[in-house]
Amino acid sequence: QVQLVESGGGLVQAGGSLRLACAASGSIFSINTMAWYRQAPGKQRELVARISGGGSTNYADSVKGRFTISRDNAKNTVYLQMNSLKPEDTAVYYCNAELRLRATGPSYSYWGQGTQTTVSS
């Protein structure tokens, strides 16, 4: 059984910072891409940032220069440092991981339960 557990969301004023973390646990052989998505009320879920197994990153245009994604492979954990937060960053943030359960076989996509981040103006 694989679980992704997010932490670090909360309420912050505009201009403030938050750091999200997502730890993957269970019978995992390897983790390839890890990513953060977000979903605001009435909107579709959107990609915020992605980091490959080799450390390559890409970001949504709306967060470039403000958010930084990183990972600790030894801990199977991905982080999202969010600076200069804006009210429009308010959303539920979800962690996603593409991982393998065995050395041979397909990759599977797993999601965390989501963590609420609210930015007040």
JSON list of N, CA and C in Angstrom, two decimals, residues 16-89:
[
{"chain": "A", "resi": 16, "resn": "GLY", "atom": "N", "xyz": [3.50, 36.60, 2.08]},
{"chain": "A", "resi": 16, "resn": "GLY", "atom": "CA", "xyz": [4.13, 35.64, 2.98]},
{"chain": "A", "resi": 16, "resn": "GLY", "atom": "C", "xyz": [4.61, 34.39, 2.28]},
{"chain": "A", "resi": 17, "resn": "SER", "atom": "N", "xyz": [5.10, 33.45, 3.09]},
{"chain": "A", "resi": 17, "resn": "SER", "atom": "CA", "xyz": [5.68, 32.21, 2.56]},
{"chain": "A", "resi": 17, "resn": "SER", "atom": "C", "xyz": [5.11, 31.00, 3.28]},
{"chain": "A", "resi": 18, "resn": "LEU", "atom": "N", "xyz": [5.08, 29.89, 2.58]},
{"chain": "A", "resi": 18, "resn": "LEU", "atom": "CA", "xyz": [4.74, 28.60, 3.15]},
{"chain": "A", "resi": 18, "resn": "LEU", "atom": "C", "xyz": [5.59, 27.54, 2.47]},
{"chain": "A", "resi": 19, "resn": "ARG", "atom": "N", "xyz": [5.83, 26.45, 3.19]},
{"chain": "A", "resi": 19, "resn": "ARG", "atom": "CA", "xyz": [6.56, 25.33, 2.61]},
{"chain": "A", "resi": 19, "resn": "ARG", "atom": "C", "xyz": [5.70, 24.08, 2.75]},
{"chain": "A", "resi": 20, "resn": "LEU", "atom": "N", "xyz": [5.37, 23.47, 1.62]},
{"chain": "A", "resi": 20, "resn": "LEU", "atom": "CA", "xyz": [4.62, 22.23, 1.62]},
{"chain": "A", "resi": 20, "resn": "LEU", "atom": "C", "xyz": [5.59, 21.05, 1.51]},
{"chain": "A", "resi": 21, "resn": "ALA", "atom": "N", "xyz": [5.21, 19.95, 2.12]},
{"chain": "A", "resi": 21, "resn": "ALA", "atom": "CA", "xyz": [5.98, 18.72, 2.02]},
{"chain": "A", "resi": 21, "resn": "ALA", "atom": "C", "xyz": [5.04, 17.57, 1.70]},
{"chain": "A", "resi": 22, "resn": "CYS", "atom": "N", "xyz": [5.56, 16.58, 0.98]},
{"chain": "A", "resi": 22, "resn": "CYS", "atom": "CA", "xyz": [4.79, 15.39, 0.65]},
{"chain": "A", "resi": 22, "resn": "CYS", "atom": "C", "xyz": [5.71, 14.19, 0.74]},
{"chain": "A", "resi": 23, "resn": "ALA", "atom": "N", "xyz": [5.38, 13.29, 1.65]},
{"chain": "A", "resi": 23, "resn": "ALA", "atom": "CA", "xyz": [6.19, 12.09, 1.86]},
{"chain": "A", "resi": 23, "resn": "ALA", "atom": "C", "xyz": [5.48, 10.87, 1.32]},
{"chain": "A", "resi": 24, "resn": "ALA", "atom": "N", "xyz": [6.19, 10.10, 0.51]},
{"chain": "A", "resi": 24, "resn": "ALA", "atom": "CA", "xyz": [5.65, 8.86, -0.03]},
{"chain": "A", "resi": 24, "resn": "ALA", "atom": "C", "xyz": [6.15, 7.69, 0.82]},
{"chain": "A", "resi": 25, "resn": "SER", "atom": "N", "xyz": [5.25, 6.77, 1.13]},
{"chain": "A", "resi": 25, "resn": "SER", "atom": "CA", "xyz": [5.62, 5.61, 1.94]},
{"chain": "A", "resi": 25, "resn": "SER", "atom": "C", "xyz": [4.94, 4.35, 1.40]},
{"chain": "A", "resi": 26, "resn": "GLY", "atom": "N", "xyz": [5.50, 3.20, 1.76]},
{"chain": "A", "resi": 26, "resn": "GLY", "atom": "CA", "xyz": [4.94, 1.94, 1.31]},
{"chain": "A", "resi": 26, "resn": "GLY", "atom": "C", "xyz": [5.97, 1.14, 0.54]},
{"chain": "A", "resi": 27, "resn": "SER", "atom": "N", "xyz": [5.50, 0.14, -0.17]},
{"chain": "A", "resi": 27, "resn": "SER", "atom": "CA", "xyz": [6.38, -0.75, -0.92]},
{"chain": "A", "resi": 27, "resn": "SER", "atom": "C", "xyz": [6.72, -0.13, -2.26]},
{"chain": "A", "resi": 28, "resn": "ILE", "atom": "N", "xyz": [7.67, 0.79, -2.23]},
{"chain": "A", "resi": 28, "resn": "ILE", "atom": "CA", "xyz": [8.06, 1.56, -3.41]},
{"chain": "A", "resi": 28, "resn": "ILE", "atom": "C", "xyz": [9.44, 1.10, -3.88]},
{"chain": "A", "resi": 29, "resn": "PHE", "atom": "N", "xyz": [9.55, 0.76, -5.17]},
{"chain": "A", "resi": 29, "resn": "PHE", "atom": "CA", "xyz": [10.87, 0.43, -5.70]},
{"chain": "A", "resi": 29, "resn": "PHE", "atom": "C", "xyz": [11.60, 1.70, -6.12]},
{"chain": "A", "resi": 30, "resn": "SER", "atom": "N", "xyz": [10.93, 2.55, -6.87]},
{"chain": "A", "resi": 30, "resn": "SER", "atom": "CA", "xyz": [11.56, 3.80, -7.30]},
{"chain": "A", "resi": 30, "resn": "SER", "atom": "C", "xyz": [10.49, 4.83, -7.60]},
{"chain": "A", "resi": 31, "resn": "ILE", "atom": "N", "xyz": [10.89, 6.10, -7.49]},
{"chain": "A", "resi": 31, "resn": "ILE", "atom": "CA", "xyz": [9.99, 7.21, -7.80]},
{"chain": "A", "resi": 31, "resn": "ILE", "atom": "C", "xyz": [10.59, 8.01, -8.94]},
{"chain": "A", "resi": 32, "resn": "ASN", "atom": "N", "xyz": [9.83, 8.24, -9.97]},
{"chain": "A", "resi": 32, "resn": "ASN", "atom": "CA", "xyz": [10.32, 9.03, -11.09]},
{"chain": "A", "resi": 32, "resn": "ASN", "atom": "C", "xyz": [9.91, 10.49, -10.84]},
{"chain": "A", "resi": 33, "resn": "THR", "atom": "N", "xyz": [8.93, 10.95, -11.56]},
{"chain": "A", "resi": 33, "resn": "THR", "atom": "CA", "xyz": [8.51, 12.35, -11.44]},
{"chain": "A", "resi": 33, "resn": "THR", "atom": "C", "xyz": [7.65, 12.57, -10.20]},
{"chain": "A", "resi": 34, "resn": "MET", "atom": "N", "xyz": [7.89, 13.68, -9.53]},
{"chain": "A", "resi": 34, "resn": "MET", "atom": "CA", "xyz": [7.03, 14.13, -8.45]},
{"chain": "A", "resi": 34, "resn": "MET", "atom": "C", "xyz": [6.56, 15.53, -8.79]},
{"chain": "A", "resi": 35, "resn": "ALA", "atom": "N", "xyz": [5.35, 15.85, -8.39]},
{"chain": "A", "resi": 35, "resn": "ALA", "atom": "CA", "xyz": [4.78, 17.12, -8.83]},
{"chain": "A", "resi": 35, "resn": "ALA", "atom": "C", "xyz": [3.78, 17.64, -7.80]},
{"chain": "A", "resi": 36, "resn": "TRP", "atom": "N", "xyz": [3.52, 18.93, -7.90]},
{"chain": "A", "resi": 36, "resn": "TRP", "atom": "CA", "xyz": [2.47, 19.59, -7.14]},
{"chain": "A", "resi": 36, "resn": "TRP", "atom": "C", "xyz": [1.44, 20.15, -8.11]},
{"chain": "A", "resi": 37, "resn": "TYR", "atom": "N", "xyz": [0.18, 19.89, -7.80]},
{"chain": "A", "resi": 37, "resn": "TYR", "atom": "CA", "xyz": [-0.94, 20.46, -8.53]},
{"chain": "A", "resi": 37, "resn": "TYR", "atom": "C", "xyz": [-1.77, 21.27, -7.54]},
{"chain": "A", "resi": 38, "resn": "ARG", "atom": "N", "xyz": [-2.66, 22.09, -8.06]},
{"chain": "A", "resi": 38, "resn": "ARG", "atom": "CA", "xyz": [-3.57, 22.80, -7.19]},
{"chain": "A", "resi": 38, "resn": "ARG", "atom": "C", "xyz": [-4.93, 22.94, -7.85]},
{"chain": "A", "resi": 39, "resn": "GLN", "atom": "N", "xyz": [-5.94, 23.07, -7.01]},
{"chain": "A", "resi": 39, "resn": "GLN", "atom": "CA", "xyz": [-7.29, 23.25, -7.50]},
{"chain": "A", "resi": 39, "resn": "GLN", "atom": "C", "xyz": [-8.00, 24.30, -6.66]},
{"chain": "A", "resi": 40, "resn": "ALA", "atom": "N", "xyz": [-8.35, 25.39, -7.31]},
{"chain": "A", "resi": 40, "resn": "ALA", "atom": "CA", "xyz": [-9.10, 26.46, -6.65]},
{"chain": "A", "resi": 40, "resn": "ALA", "atom": "C", "xyz": [-10.59, 26.19, -6.81]},
{"chain": "A", "resi": 41, "resn": "PRO", "atom": "N", "xyz": [-11.42, 26.76, -5.95]},
{"chain": "A", "resi": 41, "resn": "PRO", "atom": "CA", "xyz": [-12.87, 26.53, -6.05]},
{"chain": "A", "resi": 41, "resn": "PRO", "atom": "C", "xyz": [-13.40, 26.92, -7.42]},
{"chain": "A", "resi": 42, "resn": "GLY", "atom": "N", "xyz": [-14.15, 26.02, -8.04]},
{"chain": "A", "resi": 42, "resn": "GLY", "atom": "CA", "xyz": [-14.75, 26.28, -9.34]},
{"chain": "A", "resi": 42, "resn": "GLY", "atom": "C", "xyz": [-13.80, 26.19, -10.52]},
{"chain": "A", "resi": 43, "resn": "LYS", "atom": "N", "xyz": [-12.57, 25.76, -10.27]},
{"chain": "A", "resi": 43, "resn": "LYS", "atom": "CA", "xyz": [-11.58, 25.67, -11.35]},
{"chain": "A", "resi": 43, "resn": "LYS", "atom": "C", "xyz": [-11.06, 24.26, -11.48]},
{"chain": "A", "resi": 44, "resn": "GLN", "atom": "N", "xyz": [-10.45, 23.98, -12.63]},
{"chain": "A", "resi": 44, "resn": "GLN", "atom": "CA", "xyz": [-9.85, 22.67, -12.84]},
{"chain": "A", "resi": 44, "resn": "GLN", "atom": "C", "xyz": [-8.51, 22.57, -12.12]},
{"chain": "A", "resi": 45, "resn": "ARG", "atom": "N", "xyz": [-8.14, 21.34, -11.82]},
{"chain": "A", "resi": 45, "resn": "ARG", "atom": "CA", "xyz": [-6.83, 21.11, -11.22]},
{"chain": "A", "resi": 45, "resn": "ARG", "atom": "C", "xyz": [-5.76, 21.47, -12.24]},
{"chain": "A", "resi": 46, "resn": "GLU", "atom": "N", "xyz": [-4.71, 22.16, -11.77]},
{"chain": "A", "resi": 46, "resn": "GLU", "atom": "CA", "xyz": [-3.64, 22.59, -12.67]},
{"chain": "A", "resi": 46, "resn": "GLU", "atom": "C", "xyz": [-2.28, 22.23, -12.11]},
{"chain": "A", "resi": 47, "resn": "LEU", "atom": "N", "xyz": [-1.34, 22.00, -13.01]},
{"chain": "A", "resi": 47, "resn": "LEU", "atom": "CA", "xyz": [0.03, 21.71, -12.61]},
{"chain": "A", "resi": 47, "resn": "LEU", "atom": "C", "xyz": [0.69, 22.98, -12.09]},
{"chain": "A", "resi": 48, "resn": "VAL", "atom": "N", "xyz": [1.33, 22.89, -10.95]},
{"chain": "A", "resi": 48, "resn": "VAL", "atom": "CA", "xyz": [2.07, 24.01, -10.37]},
{"chain": "A", "resi": 48, "resn": "VAL", "atom": "C", "xyz": [3.56, 23.85, -10.67]},
{"chain": "A", "resi": 49, "resn": "ALA", "atom": "N", "xyz": [4.11, 22.69, -10.34]},
{"chain": "A", "resi": 49, "resn": "ALA", "atom": "CA", "xyz": [5.54, 22.46, -10.54]},
{"chain": "A", "resi": 49, "resn": "ALA", "atom": "C", "xyz": [5.79, 20.96, -10.60]},
{"chain": "A", "resi": 50, "resn": "ARG", "atom": "N", "xyz": [6.85, 20.58, -11.33]},
{"chain": "A", "resi": 50, "resn": "ARG", "atom": "CA", "xyz": [7.19, 19.18, -11.52]},
{"chain": "A", "resi": 50, "resn": "ARG", "atom": "C", "xyz": [8.70, 19.02, -11.41]},
{"chain": "A", "resi": 51, "resn": "ILE", "atom": "N", "xyz": [9.14, 17.91, -10.83]},
{"chain": "A", "resi": 51, "resn": "ILE", "atom": "CA", "xyz": [10.57, 17.63, -10.75]},
{"chain": "A", "resi": 51, "resn": "ILE", "atom": "C", "xyz": [10.80, 16.18, -11.14]},
{"chain": "A", "resi": 52, "resn": "SER", "atom": "N", "xyz": [11.75, 15.95, -12.04]},
{"chain": "A", "resi": 52, "resn": "SER", "atom": "CA", "xyz": [12.03, 14.60, -12.52]},
{"chain": "A", "resi": 52, "resn": "SER", "atom": "C", "xyz": [12.92, 13.86, -11.53]},
{"chain": "A", "resi": 53, "resn": "GLY", "atom": "N", "xyz": [13.13, 12.59, -11.79]},
{"chain": "A", "resi": 53, "resn": "GLY", "atom": "CA", "xyz": [14.01, 11.81, -10.96]},
{"chain": "A", "resi": 53, "resn": "GLY", "atom": "C", "xyz": [15.44, 12.34, -10.98]},
{"chain": "A", "resi": 54, "resn": "GLY", "atom": "N", "xyz": [15.82, 12.96, -12.09]},
{"chain": "A", "resi": 54, "resn": "GLY", "atom": "CA", "xyz": [17.15, 13.53, -12.21]},
{"chain": "A", "resi": 54, "resn": "GLY", "atom": "C", "xyz": [17.27, 14.96, -11.72]},
{"chain": "A", "resi": 55, "resn": "GLY", "atom": "N", "xyz": [16.15, 15.54, -11.30]},
{"chain": "A", "resi": 55, "resn": "GLY", "atom": "CA", "xyz": [16.18, 16.88, -10.72]},
{"chain": "A", "resi": 55, "resn": "GLY", "atom": "C", "xyz": [15.77, 18.00, -11.66]},
{"chain": "A", "resi": 56, "resn": "SER", "atom": "N", "xyz": [15.40, 17.67, -12.88]},
{"chain": "A", "resi": 56, "resn": "SER", "atom": "CA", "xyz": [14.93, 18.73, -13.79]},
{"chain": "A", "resi": 56, "resn": "SER", "atom": "C", "xyz": [13.57, 19.22, -13.34]},
{"chain": "A", "resi": 57, "resn": "THR", "atom": "N", "xyz": [13.38, 20.53, -13.45]},
{"chain": "A", "resi": 57, "resn": "THR", "atom": "CA", "xyz": [12.14, 21.13, -12.96]},
{"chain": "A", "resi": 57, "resn": "THR", "atom": "C", "xyz": [11.43, 21.93, -14.04]},
{"chain": "A", "resi": 58, "resn": "ASN", "atom": "N", "xyz": [10.13, 22.05, -13.89]},
{"chain": "A", "resi": 58, "resn": "ASN", "atom": "CA", "xyz": [9.39, 23.02, -14.68]},
{"chain": "A", "resi": 58, "resn": "ASN", "atom": "C", "xyz": [8.23, 23.53, -13.85]},
{"chain": "A", "resi": 59, "resn": "TYR", "atom": "N", "xyz": [7.80, 24.75, -14.18]},
{"chain": "A", "resi": 59, "resn": "TYR", "atom": "CA", "xyz": [6.83, 25.47, -13.39]},
{"chain": "A", "resi": 59, "resn": "TYR", "atom": "C", "xyz": [5.73, 26.08, -14.26]},
{"chain": "A", "resi": 60, "resn": "ALA", "atom": "N", "xyz": [4.58, 26.25, -13.66]},
{"chain": "A", "resi": 60, "resn": "ALA", "atom": "CA", "xyz": [3.54, 27.04, -14.30]},
{"chain": "A", "resi": 60, "resn": "ALA", "atom": "C", "xyz": [4.02, 28.48, -14.38]},
{"chain": "A", "resi": 61, "resn": "ASP", "atom": "N", "xyz": [3.63, 29.18, -15.44]},
{"chain": "A", "resi": 61, "resn": "ASP", "atom": "CA", "xyz": [4.06, 30.57, -15.61]},
{"chain": "A", "resi": 61, "resn": "ASP", "atom": "C", "xyz": [3.66, 31.43, -14.42]},
{"chain": "A", "resi": 62, "resn": "SER", "atom": "N", "xyz": [2.52, 31.13, -13.84]},
{"chain": "A", "resi": 62, "resn": "SER", "atom": "CA", "xyz": [1.98, 31.96, -12.76]},
{"chain": "A", "resi": 62, "resn": "SER", "atom": "C", "xyz": [2.80, 31.89, -11.47]},
{"chain": "A", "resi": 63, "resn": "VAL", "atom": "N", "xyz": [3.67, 30.89, -11.34]},
{"chain": "A", "resi": 63, "resn": "VAL", "atom": "CA", "xyz": [4.44, 30.75, -10.10]},
{"chain": "A", "resi": 63, "resn": "VAL", "atom": "C", "xyz": [5.95, 30.86, -10.32]},
{"chain": "A", "resi": 64, "resn": "LYS", "atom": "N", "xyz": [6.37, 31.01, -11.56]},
{"chain": "A", "resi": 64, "resn": "LYS", "atom": "CA", "xyz": [7.81, 31.11, -11.85]},
{"chain": "A", "resi": 64, "resn": "LYS", "atom": "C", "xyz": [8.42, 32.29, -11.09]},
{"chain": "A", "resi": 65, "resn": "GLY", "atom": "N", "xyz": [9.56, 32.03, -10.47]},
{"chain": "A", "resi": 65, "resn": "GLY", "atom": "CA", "xyz": [10.25, 33.07, -9.72]},
{"chain": "A", "resi": 65, "resn": "GLY", "atom": "C", "xyz": [9.77, 33.21, -8.30]},
{"chain": "A", "resi": 66, "resn": "ARG", "atom": "N", "xyz": [8.65, 32.56, -7.96]},
{"chain": "A", "resi": 66, "resn": "ARG", "atom": "CA", "xyz": [8.11, 32.66, -6.59]},
{"chain": "A", "resi": 66, "resn": "ARG", "atom": "C", "xyz": [8.12, 31.31, -5.88]},
{"chain": "A", "resi": 67, "resn": "PHE", "atom": "N", "xyz": [7.90, 30.23, -6.62]},
{"chain": "A", "resi": 67, "resn": "PHE", "atom": "CA", "xyz": [7.83, 28.89, -6.03]},
{"chain": "A", "resi": 67, "resn": "PHE", "atom": "C", "xyz": [9.06, 28.09, -6.45]},
{"chain": "A", "resi": 68, "resn": "THR", "atom": "N", "xyz": [9.50, 27.21, -5.56]},
{"chain": "A", "resi": 68, "resn": "THR", "atom": "CA", "xyz": [10.62, 26.31, -5.84]},
{"chain": "A", "resi": 68, "resn": "THR", "atom": "C", "xyz": [10.26, 24.90, -5.41]},
{"chain": "A", "resi": 69, "resn": "ILE", "atom": "N", "xyz": [10.39, 23.96, -6.35]},
{"chain": "A", "resi": 69, "resn": "ILE", "atom": "CA", "xyz": [10.15, 22.56, -6.03]},
{"chain": "A", "resi": 69, "resn": "ILE", "atom": "C", "xyz": [11.51, 21.87, -5.83]},
{"chain": "A", "resi": 70, "resn": "SER", "atom": "N", "xyz": [11.56, 20.97, -4.86]},
{"chain": "A", "resi": 70, "resn": "SER", "atom": "CA", "xyz": [12.78, 20.21, -4.61]},
{"chain": "A", "resi": 70, "resn": "SER", "atom": "C", "xyz": [12.38, 18.84, -4.06]},
{"chain": "A", "resi": 71, "resn": "ARG", "atom": "N", "xyz": [13.36, 17.94, -3.99]},
{"chain": "A", "resi": 71, "resn": "ARG", "atom": "CA", "xyz": [13.05, 16.60, -3.49]},
{"chain": "A", "resi": 71, "resn": "ARG", "atom": "C", "xyz": [14.23, 16.04, -2.72]},
{"chain": "A", "resi": 72, "resn": "ASP", "atom": "N", "xyz": [13.91, 15.16, -1.78]},
{"chain": "A", "resi": 72, "resn": "ASP", "atom": "CA", "xyz": [14.91, 14.43, -1.02]},
{"chain": "A", "resi": 72, "resn": "ASP", "atom": "C", "xyz": [14.66, 12.96, -1.32]},
{"chain": "A", "resi": 73, "resn": "ASN", "atom": "N", "xyz": [15.46, 12.38, -2.21]},
{"chain": "A", "resi": 73, "resn": "ASN", "atom": "CA", "xyz": [15.22, 11.02, -2.65]},
{"chain": "A", "resi": 73, "resn": "ASN", "atom": "C", "xyz": [15.40, 10.00, -1.52]},
{"chain": "A", "resi": 74, "resn": "ALA", "atom": "N", "xyz": [16.27, 10.29, -0.60]},
{"chain": "A", "resi": 74, "resn": "ALA", "atom": "CA", "xyz": [16.49, 9.38, 0.53]},
{"chain": "A", "resi": 74, "resn": "ALA", "atom": "C", "xyz": [15.25, 9.27, 1.41]},
{"chain": "A", "resi": 75, "resn": "LYS", "atom": "N", "xyz": [14.45, 10.33, 1.41]},
{"chain": "A", "resi": 75, "resn": "LYS", "atom": "CA", "xyz": [13.24, 10.36, 2.25]},
{"chain": "A", "resi": 75, "resn": "LYS", "atom": "C", "xyz": [11.96, 10.21, 1.42]},
{"chain": "A", "resi": 76, "resn": "ASN", "atom": "N", "xyz": [12.10, 10.01, 0.10]},
{"chain": "A", "resi": 76, "resn": "ASN", "atom": "CA", "xyz": [10.93, 9.92, -0.78]},
{"chain": "A", "resi": 76, "resn": "ASN", "atom": "C", "xyz": [9.98, 11.09, -0.57]},
{"chain": "A", "resi": 77, "resn": "THR", "atom": "N", "xyz": [10.56, 12.27, -0.46]},
{"chain": "A", "resi": 77, "resn": "THR", "atom": "CA", "xyz": [9.79, 13.46, -0.12]},
{"chain": "A", "resi": 77, "resn": "THR", "atom": "C", "xyz": [10.02, 14.56, -1.15]},
{"chain": "A", "resi": 78, "resn": "VAL", "atom": "N", "xyz": [8.94, 15.25, -1.49]},
{"chain": "A", "resi": 78, "resn": "VAL", "atom": "CA", "xyz": [9.02, 16.41, -2.37]},
{"chain": "A", "resi": 78, "resn": "VAL", "atom": "C", "xyz": [8.52, 17.62, -1.60]},
{"chain": "A", "resi": 79, "resn": "TYR", "atom": "N", "xyz": [9.14, 18.77, -1.89]},
{"chain": "A", "resi": 79, "resn": "TYR", "atom": "CA", "xyz": [8.81, 20.01, -1.20]},
{"chain": "A", "resi": 79, "resn": "TYR", "atom": "C", "xyz": [8.38, 21.07, -2.20]},
{"chain": "A", "resi": 80, "resn": "LEU", "atom": "N", "xyz": [7.59, 22.02, -1.72]},
{"chain": "A", "resi": 80, "resn": "LEU", "atom": "CA", "xyz": [7.24, 23.19, -2.52]},
{"chain": "A", "resi": 80, "resn": "LEU", "atom": "C", "xyz": [7.39, 24.41, -1.63]},
{"chain": "A", "resi": 81, "resn": "GLN", "atom": "N", "xyz": [8.43, 25.19, -1.89]},
{"chain": "A", "resi": 81, "resn": "GLN", "atom": "CA", "xyz": [8.63, 26.44, -1.18]},
{"chain": "A", "resi": 81, "resn": "GLN", "atom": "C", "xyz": [7.88, 27.53, -1.93]},
{"chain": "A", "resi": 82, "resn": "MET", "atom": "N", "xyz": [6.95, 28.16, -1.25]},
{"chain": "A", "resi": 82, "resn": "MET", "atom": "CA", "xyz": [6.11, 29.17, -1.87]},
{"chain": "A", "resi": 82, "resn": "MET", "atom": "C", "xyz": [6.38, 30.52, -1.22]},
{"chain": "A", "resi": 83, "resn": "ASN", "atom": "N", "xyz": [6.91, 31.45, -2.00]},
{"chain": "A", "resi": 83, "resn": "ASN", "atom": "CA", "xyz": [7.22, 32.79, -1.52]},
{"chain": "A", "resi": 83, "resn": "ASN", "atom": "C", "xyz": [6.36, 33.82, -2.24]},
{"chain": "A", "resi": 84, "resn": "SER", "atom": "N", "xyz": [6.30, 35.01, -1.68]},
{"chain": "A", "resi": 84, "resn": "SER", "atom": "CA", "xyz": [5.54, 36.11, -2.29]},
{"chain": "A", "resi": 84, "resn": "SER", "atom": "C", "xyz": [4.14, 35.65, -2.68]},
{"chain": "A", "resi": 85, "resn": "LEU", "atom": "N", "xyz": [3.47, 35.00, -1.74]},
{"chain": "A", "resi": 85, "resn": "LEU", "atom": "CA", "xyz": [2.16, 34.43, -2.03]},
{"chain": "A", "resi": 85, "resn": "LEU", "atom": "C", "xyz": [1.14, 35.50, -2.32]},
{"chain": "A", "resi": 86, "resn": "LYS", "atom": "N", "xyz": [0.22, 35.16, -3.22]},
{"chain": "A", "resi": 86, "resn": "LYS", "atom": "CA", "xyz": [-0.85, 36.07, -3.65]},
{"chain": "A", "resi": 86, "resn": "LYS", "atom": "C", "xyz": [-2.20, 35.43, -3.33]},
{"chain": "A", "resi": 87, "resn": "PRO", "atom": "N", "xyz": [-3.24, 36.23, -3.20]},
{"chain": "A", "resi": 87, "resn": "PRO", "atom": "CA", "xyz": [-4.57, 35.64, -2.95]},
{"chain": "A", "resi": 87, "resn": "PRO", "atom": "C", "xyz": [-4.97, 34.63, -4.02]},
{"chain": "A", "resi": 88, "resn": "GLU", "atom": "N", "xyz": [-4.53, 34.84, -5.25]},
{"chain": "A", "resi": 88, "resn": "GLU", "atom": "CA", "xyz": [-4.88, 33.90, -6.32]},
{"chain": "A", "resi": 88, "resn": "GLU", "atom": "C", "xyz": [-4.15, 32.57, -6.21]},
{"chain": "A", "resi": 89, "resn": "ASP", "atom": "N", "xyz": [-3.24, 32.43, -5.28]},
{"chain": "A", "resi": 89, "resn": "ASP", "atom": "CA", "xyz": [-2.60, 31.15, -5.00]},
{"chain": "A", "resi": 89, "resn": "ASP", "atom": "C", "xyz": [-3.45, 30.28, -4.08]}
]
